[in-house]
mmCIF file of C-alpha atoms (C1' of nucleotides) in Angstrom:
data_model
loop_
_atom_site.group_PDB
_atom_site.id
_atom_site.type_symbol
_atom_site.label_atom_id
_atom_site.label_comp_id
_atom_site.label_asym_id
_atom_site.label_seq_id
_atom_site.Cartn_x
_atom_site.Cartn_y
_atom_site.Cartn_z
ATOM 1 C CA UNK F 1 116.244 -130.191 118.135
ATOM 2 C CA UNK F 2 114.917 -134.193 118.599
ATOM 3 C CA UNK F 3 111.740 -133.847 115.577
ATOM 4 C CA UNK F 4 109.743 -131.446 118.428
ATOM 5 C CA UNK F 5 106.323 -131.117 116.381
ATOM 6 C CA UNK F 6 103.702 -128.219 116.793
ATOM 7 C CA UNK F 7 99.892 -129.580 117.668
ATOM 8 C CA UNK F 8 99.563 -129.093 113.764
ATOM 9 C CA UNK F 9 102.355 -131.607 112.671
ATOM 10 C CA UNK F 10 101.218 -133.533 115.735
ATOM 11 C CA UNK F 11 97.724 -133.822 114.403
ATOM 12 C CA UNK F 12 99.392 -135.011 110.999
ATOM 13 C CA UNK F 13 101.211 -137.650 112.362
ATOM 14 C CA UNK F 14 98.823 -139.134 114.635
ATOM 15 C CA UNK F 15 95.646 -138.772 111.825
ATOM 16 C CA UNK F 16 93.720 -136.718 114.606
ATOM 17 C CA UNK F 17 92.425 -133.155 114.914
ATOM 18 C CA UNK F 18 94.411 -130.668 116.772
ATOM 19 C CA UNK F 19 91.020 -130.276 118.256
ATOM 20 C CA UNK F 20 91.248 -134.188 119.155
ATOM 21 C CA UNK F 21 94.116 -133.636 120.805
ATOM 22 C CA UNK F 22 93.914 -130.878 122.986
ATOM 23 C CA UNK F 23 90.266 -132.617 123.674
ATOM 24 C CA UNK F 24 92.207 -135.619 124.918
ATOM 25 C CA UNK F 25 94.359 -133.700 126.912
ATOM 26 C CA UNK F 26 92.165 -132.116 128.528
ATOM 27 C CA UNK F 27 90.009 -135.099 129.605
ATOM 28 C CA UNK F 28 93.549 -136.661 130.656
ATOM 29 C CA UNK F 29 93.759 -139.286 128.030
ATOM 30 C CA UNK F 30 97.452 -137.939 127.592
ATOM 31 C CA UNK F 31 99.325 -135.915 129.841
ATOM 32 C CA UNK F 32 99.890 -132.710 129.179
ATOM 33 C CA UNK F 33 102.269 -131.372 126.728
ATOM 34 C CA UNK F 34 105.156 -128.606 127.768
ATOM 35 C CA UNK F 35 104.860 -125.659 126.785
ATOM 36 C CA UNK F 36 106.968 -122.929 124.849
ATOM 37 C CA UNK F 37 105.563 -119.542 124.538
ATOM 38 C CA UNK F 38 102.324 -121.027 125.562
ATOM 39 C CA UNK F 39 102.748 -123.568 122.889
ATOM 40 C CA UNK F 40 102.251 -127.140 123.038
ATOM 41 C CA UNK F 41 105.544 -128.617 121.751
ATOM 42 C CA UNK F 42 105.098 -132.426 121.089
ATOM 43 C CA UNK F 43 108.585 -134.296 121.567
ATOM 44 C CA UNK F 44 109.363 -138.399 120.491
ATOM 45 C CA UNK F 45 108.233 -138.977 124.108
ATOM 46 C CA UNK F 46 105.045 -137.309 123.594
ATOM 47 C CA UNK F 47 104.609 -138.835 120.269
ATOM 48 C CA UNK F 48 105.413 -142.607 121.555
ATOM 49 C CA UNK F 49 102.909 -142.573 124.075
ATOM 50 C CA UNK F 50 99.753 -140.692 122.173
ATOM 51 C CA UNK F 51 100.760 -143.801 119.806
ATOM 52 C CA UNK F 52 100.661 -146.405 122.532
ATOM 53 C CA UNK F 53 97.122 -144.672 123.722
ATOM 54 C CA UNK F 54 95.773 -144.889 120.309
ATOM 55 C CA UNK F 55 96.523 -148.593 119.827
ATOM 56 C CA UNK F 56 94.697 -149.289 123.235
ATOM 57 C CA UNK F 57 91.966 -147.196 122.126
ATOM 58 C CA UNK F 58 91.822 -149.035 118.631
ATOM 59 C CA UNK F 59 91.777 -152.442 120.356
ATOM 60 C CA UNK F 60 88.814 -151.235 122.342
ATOM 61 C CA UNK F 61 90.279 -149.755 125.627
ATOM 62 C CA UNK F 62 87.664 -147.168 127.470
ATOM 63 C CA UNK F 63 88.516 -144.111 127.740
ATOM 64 C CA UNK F 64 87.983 -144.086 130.892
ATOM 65 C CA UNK F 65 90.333 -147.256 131.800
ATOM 66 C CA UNK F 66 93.294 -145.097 129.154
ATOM 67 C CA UNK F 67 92.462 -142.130 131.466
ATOM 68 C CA UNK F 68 92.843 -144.352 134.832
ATOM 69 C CA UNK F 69 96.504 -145.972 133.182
ATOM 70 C CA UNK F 70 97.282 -142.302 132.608
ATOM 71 C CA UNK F 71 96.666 -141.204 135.811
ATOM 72 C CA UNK F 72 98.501 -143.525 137.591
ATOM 73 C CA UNK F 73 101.528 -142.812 135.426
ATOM 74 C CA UNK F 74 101.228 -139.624 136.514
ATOM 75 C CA UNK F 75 101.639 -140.922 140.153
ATOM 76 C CA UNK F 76 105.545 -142.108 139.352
ATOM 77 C CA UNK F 77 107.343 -145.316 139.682
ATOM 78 C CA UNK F 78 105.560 -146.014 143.083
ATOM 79 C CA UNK F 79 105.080 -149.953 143.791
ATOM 80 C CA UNK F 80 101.087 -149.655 143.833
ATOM 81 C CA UNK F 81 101.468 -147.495 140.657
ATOM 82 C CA UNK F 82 103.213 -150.007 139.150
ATOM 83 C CA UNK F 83 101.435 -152.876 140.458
ATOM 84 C CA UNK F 84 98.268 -151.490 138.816
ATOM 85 C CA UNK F 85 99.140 -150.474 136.128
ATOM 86 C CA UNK F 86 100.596 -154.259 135.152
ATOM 87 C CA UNK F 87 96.776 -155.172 136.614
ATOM 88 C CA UNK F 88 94.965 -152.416 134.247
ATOM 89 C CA UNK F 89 97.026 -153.956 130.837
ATOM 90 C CA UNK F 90 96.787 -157.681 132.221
ATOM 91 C CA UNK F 91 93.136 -156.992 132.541
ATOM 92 C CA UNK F 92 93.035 -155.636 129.070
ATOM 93 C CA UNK F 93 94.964 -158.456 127.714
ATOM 94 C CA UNK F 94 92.631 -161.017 128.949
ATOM 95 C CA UNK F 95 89.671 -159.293 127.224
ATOM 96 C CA UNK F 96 91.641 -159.406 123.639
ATOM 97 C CA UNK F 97 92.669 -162.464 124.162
ATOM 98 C CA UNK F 98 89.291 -163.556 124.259
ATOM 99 C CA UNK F 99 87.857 -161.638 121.657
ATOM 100 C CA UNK F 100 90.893 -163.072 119.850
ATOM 101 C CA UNK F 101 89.201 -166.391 120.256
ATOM 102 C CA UNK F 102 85.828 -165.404 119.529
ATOM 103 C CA UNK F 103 87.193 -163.522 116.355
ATOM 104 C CA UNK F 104 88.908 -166.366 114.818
ATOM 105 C CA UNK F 105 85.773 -168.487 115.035
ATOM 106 C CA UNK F 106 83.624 -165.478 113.206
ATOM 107 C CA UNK F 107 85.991 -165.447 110.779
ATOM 108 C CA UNK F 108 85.825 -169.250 110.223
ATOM 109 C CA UNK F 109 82.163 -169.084 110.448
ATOM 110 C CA UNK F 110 82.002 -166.129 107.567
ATOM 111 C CA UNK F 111 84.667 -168.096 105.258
ATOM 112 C CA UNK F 112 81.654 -171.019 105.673
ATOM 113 C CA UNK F 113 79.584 -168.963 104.412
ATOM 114 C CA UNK F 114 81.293 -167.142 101.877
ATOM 115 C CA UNK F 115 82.684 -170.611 100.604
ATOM 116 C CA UNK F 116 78.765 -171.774 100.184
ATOM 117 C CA UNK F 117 77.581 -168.689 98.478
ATOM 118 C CA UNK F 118 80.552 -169.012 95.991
ATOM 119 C CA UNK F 119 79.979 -172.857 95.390
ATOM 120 C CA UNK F 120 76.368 -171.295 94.022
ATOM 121 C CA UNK F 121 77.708 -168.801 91.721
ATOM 122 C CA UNK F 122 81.500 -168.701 91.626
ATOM 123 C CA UNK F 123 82.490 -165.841 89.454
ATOM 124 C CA UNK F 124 85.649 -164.236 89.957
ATOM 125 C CA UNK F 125 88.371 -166.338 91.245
ATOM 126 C CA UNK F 126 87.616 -166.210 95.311
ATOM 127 C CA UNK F 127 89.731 -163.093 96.476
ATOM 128 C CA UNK F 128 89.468 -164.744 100.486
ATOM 129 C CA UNK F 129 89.633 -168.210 100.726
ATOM 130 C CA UNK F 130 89.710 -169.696 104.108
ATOM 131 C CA UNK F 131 92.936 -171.353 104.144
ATOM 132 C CA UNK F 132 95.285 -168.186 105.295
ATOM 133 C CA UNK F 133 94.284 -166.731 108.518
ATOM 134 C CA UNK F 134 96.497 -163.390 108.267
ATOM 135 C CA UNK F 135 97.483 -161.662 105.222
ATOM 136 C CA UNK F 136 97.790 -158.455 105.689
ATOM 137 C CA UNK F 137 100.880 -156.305 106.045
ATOM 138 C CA UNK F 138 100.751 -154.820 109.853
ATOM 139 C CA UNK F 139 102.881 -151.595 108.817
ATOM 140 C CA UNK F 140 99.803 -149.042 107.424
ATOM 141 C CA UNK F 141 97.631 -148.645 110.043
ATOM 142 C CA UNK F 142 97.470 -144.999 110.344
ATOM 143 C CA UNK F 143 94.324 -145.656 113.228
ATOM 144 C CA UNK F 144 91.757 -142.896 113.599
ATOM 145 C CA UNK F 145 91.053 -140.888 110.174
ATOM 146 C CA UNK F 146 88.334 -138.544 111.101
ATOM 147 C CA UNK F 147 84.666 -139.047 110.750
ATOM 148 C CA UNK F 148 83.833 -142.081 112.975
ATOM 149 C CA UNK F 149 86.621 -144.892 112.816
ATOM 150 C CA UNK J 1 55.722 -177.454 118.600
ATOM 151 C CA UNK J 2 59.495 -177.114 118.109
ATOM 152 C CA UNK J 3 60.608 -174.568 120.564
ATOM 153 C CA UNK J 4 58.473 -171.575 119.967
ATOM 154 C CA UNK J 5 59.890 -168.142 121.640
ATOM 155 C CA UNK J 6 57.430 -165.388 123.396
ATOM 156 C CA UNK J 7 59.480 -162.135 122.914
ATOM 157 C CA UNK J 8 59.837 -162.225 126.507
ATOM 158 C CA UNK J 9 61.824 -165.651 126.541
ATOM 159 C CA UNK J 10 63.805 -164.879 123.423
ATOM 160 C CA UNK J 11 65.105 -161.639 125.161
ATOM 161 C CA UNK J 12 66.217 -164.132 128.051
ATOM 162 C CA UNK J 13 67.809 -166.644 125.162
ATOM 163 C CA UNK J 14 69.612 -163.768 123.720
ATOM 164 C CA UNK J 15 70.320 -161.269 126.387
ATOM 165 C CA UNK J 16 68.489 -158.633 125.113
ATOM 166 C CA UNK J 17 65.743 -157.274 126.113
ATOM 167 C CA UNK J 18 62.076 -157.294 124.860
ATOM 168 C CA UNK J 19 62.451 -153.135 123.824
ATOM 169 C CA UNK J 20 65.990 -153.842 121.918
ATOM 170 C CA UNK J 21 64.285 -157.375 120.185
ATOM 171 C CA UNK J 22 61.143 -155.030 118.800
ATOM 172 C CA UNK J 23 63.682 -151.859 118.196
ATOM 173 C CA UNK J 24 66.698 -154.639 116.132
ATOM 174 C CA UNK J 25 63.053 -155.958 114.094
ATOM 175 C CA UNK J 26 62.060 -152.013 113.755
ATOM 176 C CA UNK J 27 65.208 -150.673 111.863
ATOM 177 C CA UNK J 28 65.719 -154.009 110.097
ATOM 178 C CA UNK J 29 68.568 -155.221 111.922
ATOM 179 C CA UNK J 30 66.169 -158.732 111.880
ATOM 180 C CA UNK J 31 63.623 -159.730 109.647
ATOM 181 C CA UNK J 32 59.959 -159.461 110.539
ATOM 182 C CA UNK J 33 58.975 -161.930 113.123
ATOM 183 C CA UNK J 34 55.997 -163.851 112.215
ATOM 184 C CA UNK J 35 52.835 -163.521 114.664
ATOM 185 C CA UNK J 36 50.293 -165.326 115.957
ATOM 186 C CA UNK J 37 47.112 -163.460 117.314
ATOM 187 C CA UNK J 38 49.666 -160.538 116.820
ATOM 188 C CA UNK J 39 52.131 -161.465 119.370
ATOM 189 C CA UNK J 40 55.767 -162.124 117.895
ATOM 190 C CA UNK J 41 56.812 -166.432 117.554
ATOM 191 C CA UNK J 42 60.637 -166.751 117.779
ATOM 192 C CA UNK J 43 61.146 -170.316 115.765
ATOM 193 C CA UNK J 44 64.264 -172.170 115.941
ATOM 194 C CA UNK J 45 64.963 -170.485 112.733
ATOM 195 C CA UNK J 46 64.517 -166.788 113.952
ATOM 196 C CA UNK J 47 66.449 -168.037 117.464
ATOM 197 C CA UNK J 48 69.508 -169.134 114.713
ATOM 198 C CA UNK J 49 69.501 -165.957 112.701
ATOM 199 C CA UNK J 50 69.560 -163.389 115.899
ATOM 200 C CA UNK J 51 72.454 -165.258 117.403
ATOM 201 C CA UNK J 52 74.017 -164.755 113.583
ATOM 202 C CA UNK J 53 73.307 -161.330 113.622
ATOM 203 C CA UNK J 54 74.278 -160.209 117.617
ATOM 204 C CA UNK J 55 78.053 -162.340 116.326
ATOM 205 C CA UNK J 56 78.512 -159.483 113.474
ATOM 206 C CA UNK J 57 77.567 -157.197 115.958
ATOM 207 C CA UNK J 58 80.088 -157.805 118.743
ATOM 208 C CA UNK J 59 83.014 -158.629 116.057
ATOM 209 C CA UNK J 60 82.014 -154.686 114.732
ATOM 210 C CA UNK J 61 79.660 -154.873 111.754
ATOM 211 C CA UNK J 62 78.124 -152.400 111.879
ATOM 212 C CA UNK J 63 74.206 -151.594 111.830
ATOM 213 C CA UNK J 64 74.184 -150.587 108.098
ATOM 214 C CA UNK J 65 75.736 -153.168 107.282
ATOM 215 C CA UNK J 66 73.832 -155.483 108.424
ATOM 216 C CA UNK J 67 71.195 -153.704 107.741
ATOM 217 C CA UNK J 68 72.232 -154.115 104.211
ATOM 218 C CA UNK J 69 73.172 -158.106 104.552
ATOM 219 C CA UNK J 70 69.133 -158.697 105.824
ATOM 220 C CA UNK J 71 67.988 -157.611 103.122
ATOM 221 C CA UNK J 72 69.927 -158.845 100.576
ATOM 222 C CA UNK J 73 68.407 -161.917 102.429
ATOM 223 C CA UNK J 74 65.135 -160.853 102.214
ATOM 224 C CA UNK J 75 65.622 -160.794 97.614
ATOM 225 C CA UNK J 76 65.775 -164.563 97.625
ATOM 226 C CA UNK J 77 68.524 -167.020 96.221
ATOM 227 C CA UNK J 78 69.131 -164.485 92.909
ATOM 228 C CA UNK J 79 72.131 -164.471 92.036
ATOM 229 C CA UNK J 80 72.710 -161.252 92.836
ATOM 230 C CA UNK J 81 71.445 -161.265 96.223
ATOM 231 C CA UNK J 82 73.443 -164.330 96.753
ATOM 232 C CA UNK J 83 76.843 -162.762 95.127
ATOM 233 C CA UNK J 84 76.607 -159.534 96.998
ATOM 234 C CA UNK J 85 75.507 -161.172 100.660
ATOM 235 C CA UNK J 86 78.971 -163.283 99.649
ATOM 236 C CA UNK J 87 80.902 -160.074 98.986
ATOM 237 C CA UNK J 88 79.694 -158.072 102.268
ATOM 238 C CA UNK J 89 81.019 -160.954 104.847
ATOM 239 C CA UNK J 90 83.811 -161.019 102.549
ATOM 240 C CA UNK J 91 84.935 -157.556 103.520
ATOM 241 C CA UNK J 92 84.070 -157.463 106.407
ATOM 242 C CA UNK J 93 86.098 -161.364 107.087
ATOM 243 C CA UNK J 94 89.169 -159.087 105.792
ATOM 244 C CA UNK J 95 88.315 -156.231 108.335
ATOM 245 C CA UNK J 96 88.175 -158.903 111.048
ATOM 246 C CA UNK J 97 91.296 -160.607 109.528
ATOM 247 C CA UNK J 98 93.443 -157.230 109.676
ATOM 248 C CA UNK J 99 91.930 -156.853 113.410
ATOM 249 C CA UNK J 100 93.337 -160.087 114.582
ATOM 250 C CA UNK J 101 97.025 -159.249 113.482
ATOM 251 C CA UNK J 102 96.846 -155.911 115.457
ATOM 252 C CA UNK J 103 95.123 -158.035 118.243
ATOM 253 C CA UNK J 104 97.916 -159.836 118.336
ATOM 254 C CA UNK J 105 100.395 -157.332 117.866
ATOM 255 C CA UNK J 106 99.129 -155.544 120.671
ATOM 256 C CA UNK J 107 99.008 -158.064 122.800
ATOM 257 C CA UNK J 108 102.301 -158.860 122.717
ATOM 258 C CA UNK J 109 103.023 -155.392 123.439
ATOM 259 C CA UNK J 110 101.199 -155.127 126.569
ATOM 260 C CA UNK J 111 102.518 -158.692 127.881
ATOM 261 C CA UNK J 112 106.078 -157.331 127.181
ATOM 262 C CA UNK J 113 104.946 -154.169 129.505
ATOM 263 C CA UNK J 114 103.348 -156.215 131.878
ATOM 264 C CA UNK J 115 106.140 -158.559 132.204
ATOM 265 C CA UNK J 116 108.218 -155.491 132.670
ATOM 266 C CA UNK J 117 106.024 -153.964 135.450
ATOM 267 C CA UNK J 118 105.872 -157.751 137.022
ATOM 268 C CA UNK J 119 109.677 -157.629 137.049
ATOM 269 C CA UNK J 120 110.323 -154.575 139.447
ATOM 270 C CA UNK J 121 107.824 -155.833 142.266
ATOM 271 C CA UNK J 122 106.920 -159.186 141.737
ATOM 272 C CA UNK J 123 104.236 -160.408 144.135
ATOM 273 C CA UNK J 124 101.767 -162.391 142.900
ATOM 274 C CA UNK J 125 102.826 -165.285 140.447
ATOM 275 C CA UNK J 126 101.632 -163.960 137.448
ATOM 276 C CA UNK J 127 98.124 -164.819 135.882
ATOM 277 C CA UNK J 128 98.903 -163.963 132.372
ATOM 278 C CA UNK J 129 102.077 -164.933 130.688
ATOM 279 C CA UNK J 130 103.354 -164.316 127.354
ATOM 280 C CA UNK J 131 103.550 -167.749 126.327
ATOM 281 C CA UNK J 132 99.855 -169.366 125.830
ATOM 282 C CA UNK J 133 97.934 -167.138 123.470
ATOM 283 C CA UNK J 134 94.828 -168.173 124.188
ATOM 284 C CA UNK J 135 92.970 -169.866 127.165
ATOM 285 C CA UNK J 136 89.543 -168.496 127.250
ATOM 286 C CA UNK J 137 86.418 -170.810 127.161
ATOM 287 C CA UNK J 138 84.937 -169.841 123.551
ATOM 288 C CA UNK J 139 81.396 -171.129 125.510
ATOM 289 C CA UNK J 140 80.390 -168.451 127.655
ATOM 290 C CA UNK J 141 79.490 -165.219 125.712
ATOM 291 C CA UNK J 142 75.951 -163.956 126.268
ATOM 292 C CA UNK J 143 77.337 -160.850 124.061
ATOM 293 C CA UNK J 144 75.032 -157.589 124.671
ATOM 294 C CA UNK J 145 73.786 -157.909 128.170
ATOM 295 C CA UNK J 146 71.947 -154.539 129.167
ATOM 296 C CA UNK J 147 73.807 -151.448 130.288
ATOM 297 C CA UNK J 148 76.691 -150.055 127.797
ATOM 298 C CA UNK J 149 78.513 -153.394 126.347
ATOM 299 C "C1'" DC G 1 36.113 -163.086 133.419
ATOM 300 C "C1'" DT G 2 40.038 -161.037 134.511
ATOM 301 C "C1'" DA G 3 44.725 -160.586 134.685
ATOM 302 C "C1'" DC G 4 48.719 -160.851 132.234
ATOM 303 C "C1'" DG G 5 51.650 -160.404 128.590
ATOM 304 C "C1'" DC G 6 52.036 -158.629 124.439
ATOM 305 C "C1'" DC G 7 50.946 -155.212 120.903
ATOM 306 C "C1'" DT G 8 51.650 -150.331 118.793
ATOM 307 C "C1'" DT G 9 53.389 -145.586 118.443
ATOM 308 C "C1'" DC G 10 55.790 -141.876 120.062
ATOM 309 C "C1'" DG G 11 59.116 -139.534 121.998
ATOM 310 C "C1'" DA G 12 62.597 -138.395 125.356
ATOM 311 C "C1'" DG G 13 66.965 -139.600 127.433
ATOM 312 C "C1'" DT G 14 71.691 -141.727 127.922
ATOM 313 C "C1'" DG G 15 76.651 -142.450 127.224
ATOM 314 C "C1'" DC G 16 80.379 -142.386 124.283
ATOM 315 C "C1'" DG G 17 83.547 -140.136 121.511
ATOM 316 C "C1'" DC G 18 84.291 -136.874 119.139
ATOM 317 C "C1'" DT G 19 83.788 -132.340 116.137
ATOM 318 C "C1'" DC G 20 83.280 -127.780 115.444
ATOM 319 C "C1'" DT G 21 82.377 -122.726 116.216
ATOM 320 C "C1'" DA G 22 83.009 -118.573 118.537
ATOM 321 C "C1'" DA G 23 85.364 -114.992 120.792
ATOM 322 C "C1'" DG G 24 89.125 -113.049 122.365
ATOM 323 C "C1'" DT G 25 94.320 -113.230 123.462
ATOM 324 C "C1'" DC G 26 99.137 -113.810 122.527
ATOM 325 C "C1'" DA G 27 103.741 -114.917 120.533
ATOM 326 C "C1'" DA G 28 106.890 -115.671 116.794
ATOM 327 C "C1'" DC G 29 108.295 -114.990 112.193
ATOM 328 C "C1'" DA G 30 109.205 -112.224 107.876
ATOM 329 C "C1'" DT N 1 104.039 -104.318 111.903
ATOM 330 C "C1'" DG N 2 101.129 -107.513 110.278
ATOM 331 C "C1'" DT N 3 99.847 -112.078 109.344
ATOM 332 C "C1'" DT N 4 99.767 -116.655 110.865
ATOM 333 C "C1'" DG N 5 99.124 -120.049 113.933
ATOM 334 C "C1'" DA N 6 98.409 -121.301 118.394
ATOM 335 C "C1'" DC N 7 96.254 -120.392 122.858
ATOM 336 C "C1'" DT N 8 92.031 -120.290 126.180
ATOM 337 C "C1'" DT N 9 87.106 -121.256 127.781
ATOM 338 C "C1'" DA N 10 82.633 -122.331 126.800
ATOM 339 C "C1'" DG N 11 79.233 -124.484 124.601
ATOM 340 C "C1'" DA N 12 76.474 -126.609 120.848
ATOM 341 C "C1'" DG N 13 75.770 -130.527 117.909
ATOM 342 C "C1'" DC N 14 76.240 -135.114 115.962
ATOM 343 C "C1'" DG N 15 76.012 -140.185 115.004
ATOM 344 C "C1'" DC N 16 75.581 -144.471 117.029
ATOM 345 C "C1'" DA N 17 73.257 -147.812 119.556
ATOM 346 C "C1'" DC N 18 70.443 -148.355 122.540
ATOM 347 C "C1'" DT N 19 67.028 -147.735 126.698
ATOM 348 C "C1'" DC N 20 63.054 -146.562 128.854
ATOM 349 C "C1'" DG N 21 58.393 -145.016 129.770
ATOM 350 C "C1'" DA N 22 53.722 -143.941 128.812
ATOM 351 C "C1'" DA N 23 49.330 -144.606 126.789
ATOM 352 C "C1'" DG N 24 45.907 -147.316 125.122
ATOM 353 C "C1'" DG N 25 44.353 -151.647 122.863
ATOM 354 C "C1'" DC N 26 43.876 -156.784 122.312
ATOM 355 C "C1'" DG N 27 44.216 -162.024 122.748
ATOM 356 C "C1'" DT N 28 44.692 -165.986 125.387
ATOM 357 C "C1'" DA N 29 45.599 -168.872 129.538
ATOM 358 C "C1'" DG N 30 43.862 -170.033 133.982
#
DNA sequence: CTACGCCTTCGAGTGCGCTCTAAGTCAACA
DNA sequence: TGTTGACTTAGAGCGCACTCGAAGGCGTAG
């Protein structure tokens, strides 16, 4: 038995609802999951790619854009399947690379500003200078807790 | 006269329009715009601060937060007002900060799967390689234009 | 003087992404 | 056999961030 999980330990892992997931299911923002006894039984497969869904949703993918990718997985390893699918992600990629850009700068811009307000009244030793640009571990990001992410 | 806005040309400036300018000044998302004969005068100063405002926006902030950060403004150079303004682009610079290493993360991801896809029927000379990460003119970004951003 | 743009208030509507309840059924476990 | 947990469909409701329209009034440029 390879970890199968019931919609309830599939809702724990994840950090969703088991009413989030059979809601995404049914709107086709994951394929849906085989059944036992009329039971959704979520395998590593399953589990991989609600993961991979999440972290496009997180970085700001529509749901409808998941739903197309989704779709045209469910259209097999056809050239045009594949063809757009490498379009949908390349697409996506271009749009976080840019906001990658456009981030960095905000950040730059706020560490300006934080700097000056601290230079008025610098109290406790500056928690965020502006010096490192990353500094945070990438493992816990257990993504969408409930009520509004 | 140093470049003195009608609503109607600072919704062109920004991208707005004239409804979301009055509705952002409504719920304090902006501070009151001074008038003259009762009709709203967007100053150079005003012009600065929106621009300010729609960048938290489009990184995420959100509305109560900034909410929160205008009027903090609005007490004055206490310290207080000063300390806490510092503190709330502080967290949010650390938000931002965490975003850009998933950013990154996932873009890797999805270049690996585009590469992948690219592999098996390769017909165009791929547009987006791995290698730069970042090629986007920071210049162009009008942020919010109407319709769903 | 008149037309135009702006003012105000009010309220309804939109799209997204959930979130939850209800009602009734069914299967597996102890 | 009974409880537990999952199943289904259907539908209501929510929070966010707009978005638009209407109605009625007013100030200023041409």
């Amino acid at each position: 038995m390879p970890e199968s999980k019931t919609i309830a330990e599939a809702a724990l892992a994840t950090g969703l609802t088991t009413h989030t997931l059979r809601y995404y299911e049914q709107i086709g923002l994951i394929d849906p999951v085989p059944r036992r006894g009329g039971q959704r039984v979520y395998g590593e497969a399953e589990m991989r790619f609600i993961h991979f869904v999440l972290k496009l949703r997180c970085t700001g993918m529509s749901m409808r854009d998941i739903q197309e990718y989704v779709r045209l997985r469910r259209l097999g390893e056809t050239p045009e399947s594949i063809r757009e699918r490498g379009d949908l992600l390349a697409r996506h990629a271009t749009k976080l690379r840019a906001q990658l850009v456009d981030l960095t700068e905000t950040i730059a811009r706020l560490d300006e500003k934080i700097a000056l307000y601290r230079s008025i009244y610098p109290d406790e030793p500056l928690p965020s200078p502006a010096e490192p640009p990353v500094a945070v571990a990438p493992a816990a990001t257990p993504s969408n807790r409930r009520k509004h992410a």
